[in-house]
Amino acid sequence: MKGLKVVLVFGVVVLGGLIMLGIGWHAGRQARRECEAIARELQATAERQYEVKHCLAARLLNGGA
């Protein structure tokens, strides 16, 4: 019975970690899409080159905002 509890707790922890990893992955992909869209718009208007990597870093450091 004790072994079953350990397995269940371990399973819940692993599942929680996978969910958090998925949420972080989604936030990163969404930030990249937004930064690339901004870069395309600025290139179309012949403004200075927009650094997607800098935009992405700033968005992820600000929590994806």
CSV table of N, CA and C in Angstrom, one decimal:
chain,number,residue,atom,x,y,z
A,1,MET,N,0.8,-1.2,0.0
A,1,MET,CA,0.0,0.0,0.0
A,1,MET,C,0.9,1.3,0.0
A,2,LYS,N,2.0,1.2,0.8
A,2,LYS,CA,2.9,2.4,0.9
A,2,LYS,C,3.5,2.6,-0.5
A,3,GLY,N,3.9,1.5,-1.2
A,3,GLY,CA,4.5,1.6,-2.5
A,3,GLY,C,3.6,2.3,-3.5
A,4,LEU,N,2.3,1.9,-3.4
A,4,LEU,CA,1.3,2.5,-4.3
A,4,LEU,C,1.2,4.0,-4.1
A,5,LYS,N,1.2,4.5,-2.9
A,5,LYS,CA,1.2,5.9,-2.6
A,5,LYS,C,2.4,6.6,-3.1
A,6,VAL,N,3.6,6.0,-3.0
A,6,VAL,CA,4.8,6.6,-3.6
A,6,VAL,C,4.7,6.7,-5.1
A,7,VAL,N,4.2,5.7,-5.7
A,7,VAL,CA,4.0,5.7,-7.2
A,7,VAL,C,3.0,6.8,-7.6
A,8,LEU,N,1.9,6.9,-6.9
A,8,LEU,CA,0.9,7.9,-7.2
A,8,LEU,C,1.5,9.3,-7.0
A,9,VAL,N,2.2,9.6,-6.0
A,9,VAL,CA,2.8,10.9,-5.7
A,9,VAL,C,3.8,11.2,-6.8
A,10,PHE,N,4.6,10.2,-7.1
A,10,PHE,CA,5.6,10.4,-8.2
A,10,PHE,C,4.9,10.7,-9.5
A,11,GLY,N,3.9,10.0,-9.8
A,11,GLY,CA,3.1,10.2,-11.1
A,11,GLY,C,2.5,11.6,-11.1
A,12,VAL,N,2.0,12.1,-10.0
A,12,VAL,CA,1.4,13.4,-10.0
A,12,VAL,C,2.5,14.5,-10.2
A,13,VAL,N,3.6,14.3,-9.6
A,13,VAL,CA,4.7,15.2,-9.8
A,13,VAL,C,5.2,15.3,-11.2
A,14,VAL,N,5.4,14.1,-11.8
A,14,VAL,CA,5.8,14.0,-13.2
A,14,VAL,C,4.8,14.6,-14.1
A,15,LEU,N,3.5,14.3,-13.9
A,15,LEU,CA,2.5,14.9,-14.7
A,15,LEU,C,2.4,16.4,-14.6
A,16,GLY,N,2.5,16.9,-13.4
A,16,GLY,CA,2.6,18.4,-13.2
A,16,GLY,C,3.7,19.0,-13.9
A,17,GLY,N,4.9,18.4,-13.9
A,17,GLY,CA,6.1,18.9,-14.6
A,17,GLY,C,5.9,18.9,-16.1
A,18,LEU,N,5.3,17.9,-16.6
A,18,LEU,CA,5.0,17.8,-18.0
A,18,LEU,C,4.0,18.9,-18.5
A,19,ILE,N,3.0,19.2,-17.6
A,19,ILE,CA,2.0,20.2,-17.9
A,19,ILE,C,2.7,21.6,-17.9
A,20,MET,N,3.6,21.8,-16.9
A,20,MET,CA,4.3,23.1,-16.9
A,20,MET,C,5.2,23.3,-18.1
A,21,LEU,N,5.9,22.2,-18.5
A,21,LEU,CA,6.8,22.2,-19.6
A,21,LEU,C,6.0,22.6,-20.9
A,22,GLY,N,4.8,22.0,-21.0
A,22,GLY,CA,3.9,22.3,-22.2
A,22,GLY,C,3.5,23.7,-22.2
A,23,ILE,N,3.2,24.3,-21.0
A,23,ILE,CA,2.7,25.7,-20.9
A,23,ILE,C,3.9,26.6,-21.3
A,24,GLY,N,5.1,26.3,-20.8
A,24,GLY,CA,6.2,27.1,-21.2
A,24,GLY,C,6.6,27.0,-22.6
A,25,TRP,N,6.5,25.8,-23.2
A,25,TRP,CA,6.7,25.6,-24.6
A,25,TRP,C,5.8,26.5,-25.5
A,26,HIS,N,4.5,26.4,-25.1
A,26,HIS,CA,3.5,27.2,-25.8
A,26,HIS,C,3.7,28.7,-25.8
A,27,ALA,N,4.1,29.2,-24.6
A,27,ALA,CA,4.4,30.6,-24.4
A,27,ALA,C,5.6,31.0,-25.3
A,28,GLY,N,6.6,30.2,-25.3
A,28,GLY,CA,7.8,30.5,-26.1
A,28,GLY,C,7.4,30.5,-27.6
A,29,ARG,N,6.6,29.6,-28.1
A,29,ARG,CA,6.2,29.6,-29.5
A,29,ARG,C,5.4,30.8,-29.9
A,30,GLN,N,4.5,31.2,-29.0
A,30,GLN,CA,3.6,32.3,-29.2
A,30,GLN,C,4.4,33.6,-29.3
A,31,ALA,N,5.4,33.8,-28.4
A,31,ALA,CA,6.2,34.9,-28.4
A,31,ALA,C,7.1,35.0,-29.6
A,32,ARG,N,7.6,33.9,-30.1
A,32,ARG,CA,8.3,33.9,-31.3
A,32,ARG,C,7.5,34.3,-32.5
A,33,ARG,N,6.3,33.8,-32.6
A,33,ARG,CA,5.4,34.1,-33.7
A,33,ARG,C,5.1,35.6,-33.7
A,34,GLU,N,4.9,36.2,-32.5
A,34,GLU,CA,4.6,37.6,-32.5
A,34,GLU,C,5.8,38.5,-32.9
A,35,CYS,N,7.0,38.1,-32.4
A,35,CYS,CA,8.2,38.8,-32.8
A,35,CYS,C,8.5,38.7,-34.3
A,36,GLU,N,8.2,37.5,-34.9
A,36,GLU,CA,8.5,37.4,-36.3
A,36,GLU,C,7.5,38.2,-37.1
A,37,ALA,N,6.2,38.3,-36.6
A,37,ALA,CA,5.2,39.1,-37.3
A,37,ALA,C,5.6,40.6,-37.3
A,38,ILE,N,6.1,41.1,-36.1
A,38,ILE,CA,6.6,42.5,-36.0
A,38,ILE,C,7.7,42.7,-37.0
A,39,ALA,N,8.7,41.7,-37.1
A,39,ALA,CA,9.8,41.9,-38.0
A,39,ALA,C,9.4,42.0,-39.4
A,40,ARG,N,8.4,41.2,-39.8
A,40,ARG,CA,7.9,41.2,-41.2
A,40,ARG,C,7.2,42.6,-41.5
A,41,GLU,N,6.5,43.1,-40.5
A,41,GLU,CA,5.8,44.4,-40.7
A,41,GLU,C,6.8,45.5,-40.9
A,42,LEU,N,7.9,45.5,-40.1
A,42,LEU,CA,8.9,46.5,-40.1
A,42,LEU,C,9.7,46.4,-41.4
A,43,GLN,N,10.0,45.2,-41.9
A,43,GLN,CA,10.7,45.1,-43.1
A,43,GLN,C,9.9,45.5,-44.3
A,44,ALA,N,8.6,45.3,-44.2
A,44,ALA,CA,7.7,45.8,-45.3
A,44,ALA,C,7.6,47.3,-45.4
A,45,THR,N,7.8,48.0,-44.3
A,45,THR,CA,7.8,49.4,-44.3
A,45,THR,C,9.2,50.0,-44.4
A,46,ALA,N,10.2,49.2,-44.7
A,46,ALA,CA,11.6,49.6,-44.9
A,46,ALA,C,12.2,50.3,-43.7
A,47,GLU,N,11.7,50.0,-42.5
A,47,GLU,CA,12.3,50.5,-41.3
A,47,GLU,C,13.6,49.7,-41.0
A,48,ARG,N,14.3,50.1,-40.0
A,48,ARG,CA,15.6,49.4,-39.6
A,48,ARG,C,15.3,47.9,-39.3
A,49,GLN,N,16.4,47.1,-39.4
A,49,GLN,CA,16.2,45.7,-39.2
A,49,GLN,C,15.8,45.4,-37.8
A,50,TYR,N,14.9,44.6,-37.6
A,50,TYR,CA,14.3,44.3,-36.3
A,50,TYR,C,14.9,43.0,-35.8
A,51,GLU,N,15.5,43.0,-34.6
A,51,GLU,CA,16.1,41.8,-34.1
A,51,GLU,C,15.1,40.9,-33.4
A,52,VAL,N,14.7,39.8,-34.0
A,52,VAL,CA,13.8,38.8,-33.5
A,52,VAL,C,14.3,38.2,-32.2
A,53,LYS,N,15.6,37.9,-32.1
A,53,LYS,CA,16.1,37.3,-30.9
A,53,LYS,C,16.0,38.3,-29.7
A,54,HIS,N,16.2,39.6,-29.9
A,54,HIS,CA,16.1,40.5,-28.8
A,54,HIS,C,14.7,40.7,-28.4
A,55,CYS,N,13.8,40.7,-29.3
A,55,CYS,CA,12.4,40.7,-29.0
A,55,CYS,C,11.9,39.5,-28.2
A,56,LEU,N,12.4,38.4,-28.7
A,56,LEU,CA,12.0,37.1,-28.0
A,56,LEU,C,12.5,37.1,-26.6
A,57,ALA,N,13.8,37.5,-26.4
A,57,ALA,CA,14.3,37.5,-25.1
A,57,ALA,C,13.6,38.4,-24.2
A,58,ALA,N,13.3,39.6,-24.7
A,58,ALA,CA,12.5,40.6,-23.9
A,58,ALA,C,11.1,40.1,-23.5
A,59,ARG,N,10.4,39.5,-24.4
A,59,ARG,CA,9.1,38.9,-24.1
A,59,ARG,C,9.1,37.8,-23.1
A,60,LEU,N,10.1,36.9,-23.3
A,60,LEU,CA,10.2,35.8,-22.3
A,60,LEU,C,10.6,36.2,-21.0
A,61,LEU,N,11.5,37.2,-20.9
A,61,LEU,CA,11.9,37.7,-19.6
A,61,LEU,C,10.8,38.5,-18.9
A,62,ASN,N,9.8,39.0,-19.7
A,62,ASN,CA,8.7,39.8,-19.1
A,62,ASN,C,7.5,38.9,-18.9
A,63,GLY,N,7.7,37.6,-19.0
A,63,GLY,CA,6.6,36.6,-18.7
A,63,GLY,C,5.7,36.4,-20.0
A,64,GLY,N,6.3,36.7,-21.2
A,64,GLY,CA,5.5,36.5,-22.4
A,64,GLY,C,4.6,37.6,-22.8
A,65,ALA,N,4.7,38.7,-22.1
A,65,ALA,CA,3.8,39.9,-22.4
A,65,ALA,C,4.4,40.7,-23.5
